[in-house]
């Protein structure tokens, strides 16, 4: 009789485990409100034991904060020159890949905010993430040329509203038929002009 086969345990380093949990959490929070997402669901889709979620993140709330980027020390526009911002913002809306990750990842961030913005448990966290990751850094860049702080904040909010509206249309209508290069370029030019007007226009 042959001895039983000993299956080697599945190995995964700590960083990969943490990344898998966070990626699973982002997918779930983008599709369900905070209250409807369970730690066990996140762990199952990440292929880990639920206890590891607590080990790496402490709580579901802390995991949600990391999914939103609340604990990040990096601003949303590090290294982007002020004059390049309109084109950069257009690229965030149009390009499949950017310095901020894939288009799907960026859309998930928007959807996470929308799903949980009205939740009593997470509304403040959503506002904090929005201010920290987008509105405050953008307003600071806009104010760098002598624009009053209050005006810079209004302009930053306007830009976010434009981006959010574009993302929502993309979600509703999908990518549709592939667009010819000349149309893509025209859309990019128009968006860049809109963002330039919002940032620098009188």
CSV table of C-alpha atoms in Angstrom, one decimal:
chain,number,residue,atom,x,y,z
A,1,UNK,CA,0.0,0.0,0.0
A,2,UNK,CA,1.4,3.4,-1.0
A,3,UNK,CA,1.8,6.0,1.7
A,4,UNK,CA,-0.7,8.9,1.6
A,5,UNK,CA,0.5,11.8,-0.5
A,6,UNK,CA,1.4,14.8,1.7
A,7,UNK,CA,0.1,18.0,0.0
A,8,UNK,CA,2.4,20.9,0.5
A,9,UNK,CA,0.6,23.8,2.2
A,10,UNK,CA,-0.2,26.8,0.0
A,11,UNK,CA,2.4,29.4,0.6
A,12,UNK,CA,2.0,33.1,0.2
A,13,UNK,CA,4.2,35.9,1.5
A,14,UNK,CA,2.8,38.5,3.8
A,15,UNK,CA,2.8,41.3,1.3
A,16,UNK,CA,1.0,39.2,-1.3
A,17,UNK,CA,-1.6,38.2,1.2
A,18,UNK,CA,-2.2,41.7,2.3
A,19,UNK,CA,-2.5,42.9,-1.3
A,20,UNK,CA,-5.0,40.1,-2.1
A,21,UNK,CA,-7.2,41.0,0.8
A,22,UNK,CA,-7.1,44.7,-0.1
A,23,UNK,CA,-7.9,44.0,-3.8
A,24,UNK,CA,-10.8,41.8,-2.8
A,25,UNK,CA,-12.1,44.5,-0.4
A,26,UNK,CA,-11.9,47.1,-3.2
A,27,UNK,CA,-14.0,44.9,-5.5
A,28,UNK,CA,-16.6,44.2,-2.8
A,29,UNK,CA,-16.9,47.8,-1.6
A,30,UNK,CA,-17.2,49.0,-5.2
A,31,UNK,CA,-20.2,46.7,-5.7
A,32,UNK,CA,-22.0,46.8,-2.3
A,33,UNK,CA,-22.5,49.4,0.4
A,34,UNK,CA,-20.3,49.2,3.4
A,35,UNK,CA,-22.9,47.5,5.6
A,36,UNK,CA,-23.6,44.8,3.0
A,37,UNK,CA,-19.9,43.7,2.7
A,38,UNK,CA,-18.8,40.9,5.0
A,39,UNK,CA,-15.3,40.2,6.1
A,40,UNK,CA,-15.9,36.5,5.3
A,41,UNK,CA,-16.8,37.4,1.7
A,42,UNK,CA,-13.7,39.5,1.3
A,43,UNK,CA,-11.5,36.7,2.8
A,44,UNK,CA,-13.1,34.0,0.6
A,45,UNK,CA,-12.5,35.9,-2.6
A,46,UNK,CA,-9.0,36.6,-1.5
A,47,UNK,CA,-8.4,32.9,-0.8
A,48,UNK,CA,-7.5,33.4,2.8
A,49,UNK,CA,-8.8,32.7,6.3
A,50,UNK,CA,-11.1,35.5,7.7
A,51,UNK,CA,-8.7,35.8,10.7
A,52,UNK,CA,-6.1,37.1,8.4
A,53,UNK,CA,-8.2,40.2,7.6
A,54,UNK,CA,-8.1,41.2,11.2
A,55,UNK,CA,-4.4,40.3,11.4
A,56,UNK,CA,-3.4,42.6,8.6
A,57,UNK,CA,-6.0,45.4,8.9
A,58,UNK,CA,-7.5,45.2,12.4
A,59,UNK,CA,-11.1,45.8,11.4
A,60,UNK,CA,-13.4,46.2,8.4
A,61,UNK,CA,-13.4,49.9,9.0
A,62,UNK,CA,-9.6,50.1,8.7
A,63,UNK,CA,-9.8,47.9,5.6
A,64,UNK,CA,-12.3,50.3,4.1
A,65,UNK,CA,-10.1,53.3,4.9
A,66,UNK,CA,-7.2,51.7,3.1
A,67,UNK,CA,-9.4,50.9,0.1
A,68,UNK,CA,-10.2,54.6,-0.1
A,69,UNK,CA,-6.6,55.6,0.5
A,70,UNK,CA,-7.3,57.5,3.7
A,71,UNK,CA,-4.0,56.4,5.2
A,72,UNK,CA,-1.8,57.2,2.2
A,73,UNK,CA,0.9,59.9,2.7
A,74,UNK,CA,1.0,60.5,-1.0
A,75,UNK,CA,-0.9,63.3,-2.6
A,76,UNK,CA,-2.9,62.6,-5.7
A,77,UNK,CA,-0.8,64.7,-8.1
A,78,UNK,CA,2.8,64.2,-6.9
A,79,UNK,CA,5.3,65.3,-9.6
A,80,UNK,CA,2.7,66.7,-12.0
A,81,UNK,CA,3.6,70.3,-13.2
A,82,UNK,CA,0.8,72.8,-12.8
A,83,UNK,CA,0.7,73.5,-16.6
A,84,UNK,CA,0.4,69.8,-17.3
A,85,UNK,CA,-2.6,69.2,-15.0
A,86,UNK,CA,-5.4,69.7,-17.6
A,87,UNK,CA,-3.9,67.1,-19.9
A,88,UNK,CA,-3.2,64.8,-16.9
A,89,UNK,CA,-6.8,65.0,-15.7
A,90,UNK,CA,-8.0,64.2,-19.2
A,91,UNK,CA,-5.7,61.1,-19.2
A,92,UNK,CA,-7.2,59.9,-15.9
A,93,UNK,CA,-10.6,59.8,-17.5
A,94,UNK,CA,-9.5,58.3,-20.9
A,95,UNK,CA,-6.4,56.1,-20.6
A,96,UNK,CA,-6.7,52.4,-19.7
A,97,UNK,CA,-3.5,52.7,-17.7
A,98,UNK,CA,-2.1,55.7,-15.8
A,99,UNK,CA,0.1,56.5,-12.8
A,100,UNK,CA,-3.0,56.0,-10.6
A,101,UNK,CA,-3.5,52.4,-11.9
A,102,UNK,CA,-5.9,50.9,-14.4
A,103,UNK,CA,-9.1,52.5,-15.5
A,104,UNK,CA,-11.0,49.8,-13.7
A,105,UNK,CA,-9.1,50.5,-10.5
A,106,UNK,CA,-9.9,54.2,-10.7
A,107,UNK,CA,-13.5,53.5,-11.4
A,108,UNK,CA,-13.7,51.2,-8.4
A,109,UNK,CA,-12.5,54.1,-6.2
A,110,UNK,CA,-15.3,56.3,-7.5
A,111,UNK,CA,-17.8,53.5,-7.0
A,112,UNK,CA,-16.6,52.8,-3.5
A,113,UNK,CA,-17.3,56.5,-2.6
A,114,UNK,CA,-20.7,56.4,-4.2
A,115,UNK,CA,-21.8,53.2,-2.6
A,116,UNK,CA,-20.9,54.3,0.9
A,117,UNK,CA,-21.2,58.1,0.8
A,118,UNK,CA,-24.7,58.0,2.5
A,119,UNK,CA,-23.7,55.4,5.1
A,120,UNK,CA,-23.5,56.7,8.7
A,121,UNK,CA,-20.6,54.4,9.3
A,122,UNK,CA,-18.5,55.6,6.4
A,123,UNK,CA,-19.8,59.0,5.2
A,124,UNK,CA,-17.1,60.9,7.1
A,125,UNK,CA,-14.4,58.5,5.8
A,126,UNK,CA,-15.5,59.1,2.2
A,127,UNK,CA,-15.4,62.9,2.7
A,128,UNK,CA,-11.9,62.6,4.2
A,129,UNK,CA,-10.6,60.5,1.4
A,130,UNK,CA,-12.0,62.8,-1.2
A,131,UNK,CA,-10.5,65.9,0.4
A,132,UNK,CA,-7.1,64.2,1.0
A,133,UNK,CA,-6.7,62.4,-2.3
A,134,UNK,CA,-8.2,64.9,-4.7
A,135,UNK,CA,-9.8,68.1,-3.7
A,136,UNK,CA,-7.1,69.5,-1.3
A,137,UNK,CA,-4.1,68.6,-3.5
A,138,UNK,CA,-5.9,70.0,-6.6
A,139,UNK,CA,-6.9,73.2,-4.9
A,140,UNK,CA,-3.3,73.7,-3.7
A,141,UNK,CA,-2.0,73.4,-7.3
A,142,UNK,CA,-4.7,75.8,-8.6
A,143,UNK,CA,-3.9,78.3,-5.8
A,144,UNK,CA,-0.2,78.3,-6.7
A,145,UNK,CA,-0.6,81.1,-9.2
A,146,UNK,CA,-2.3,83.6,-6.8
A,147,UNK,CA,-5.8,82.3,-7.1
A,148,UNK,CA,-7.6,82.9,-3.8
A,149,UNK,CA,-8.0,79.8,-1.6
A,150,UNK,CA,-11.8,79.8,-1.7
A,151,UNK,CA,-11.9,80.2,-5.5
A,152,UNK,CA,-9.3,77.4,-5.8
A,153,UNK,CA,-11.6,75.1,-3.7
A,154,UNK,CA,-14.6,75.9,-5.9
A,155,UNK,CA,-12.5,75.2,-9.1
A,156,UNK,CA,-11.3,71.9,-7.6
A,157,UNK,CA,-14.9,70.8,-6.8
A,158,UNK,CA,-16.0,71.7,-10.3
A,159,UNK,CA,-13.2,69.6,-11.8
A,160,UNK,CA,-14.2,66.7,-9.6
A,161,UNK,CA,-17.9,67.0,-10.6
A,162,UNK,CA,-16.8,66.9,-14.3
A,163,UNK,CA,-14.7,63.8,-13.7
A,164,UNK,CA,-17.5,62.1,-11.7
A,165,UNK,CA,-20.0,62.8,-14.4
A,166,UNK,CA,-17.8,61.4,-17.0
A,167,UNK,CA,-17.2,58.3,-15.0
A,168,UNK,CA,-20.9,57.8,-14.4
A,169,UNK,CA,-21.6,58.0,-18.1
A,170,UNK,CA,-18.9,55.4,-18.8
A,171,UNK,CA,-20.5,53.1,-16.2
A,172,UNK,CA,-24.0,53.5,-17.6
A,173,UNK,CA,-23.1,53.2,-21.3
A,174,UNK,CA,-19.9,51.2,-21.1
A,175,UNK,CA,-17.1,51.5,-23.6
A,176,UNK,CA,-19.3,50.7,-26.6
A,177,UNK,CA,-17.8,50.3,-30.0
A,178,UNK,CA,-14.1,51.1,-30.4
A,179,UNK,CA,-13.7,54.7,-31.3
A,180,UNK,CA,-11.4,55.8,-34.2
A,181,UNK,CA,-8.1,57.4,-33.1
A,182,UNK,CA,-9.1,60.8,-34.4
A,183,UNK,CA,-12.3,60.8,-32.3
A,184,UNK,CA,-10.3,59.8,-29.2
A,185,UNK,CA,-7.9,62.6,-29.8
A,186,UNK,CA,-10.7,65.1,-30.2
A,187,UNK,CA,-12.3,64.0,-26.9
A,188,UNK,CA,-8.9,64.3,-25.2
A,189,UNK,CA,-8.5,67.8,-26.6
A,190,UNK,CA,-11.9,68.9,-25.5
A,191,UNK,CA,-11.5,67.5,-22.0
A,192,UNK,CA,-8.1,69.1,-21.7
A,193,UNK,CA,-9.6,72.5,-22.7
A,194,UNK,CA,-12.5,72.1,-20.2
A,195,UNK,CA,-10.1,71.3,-17.4
A,196,UNK,CA,-7.8,74.2,-18.4
A,197,UNK,CA,-10.7,76.6,-18.3
A,198,UNK,CA,-11.8,75.3,-14.8
A,199,UNK,CA,-8.3,75.6,-13.5
A,200,UNK,CA,-7.0,78.8,-15.1
A,201,UNK,CA,-10.0,80.6,-16.7
A,202,UNK,CA,-11.3,83.9,-15.4
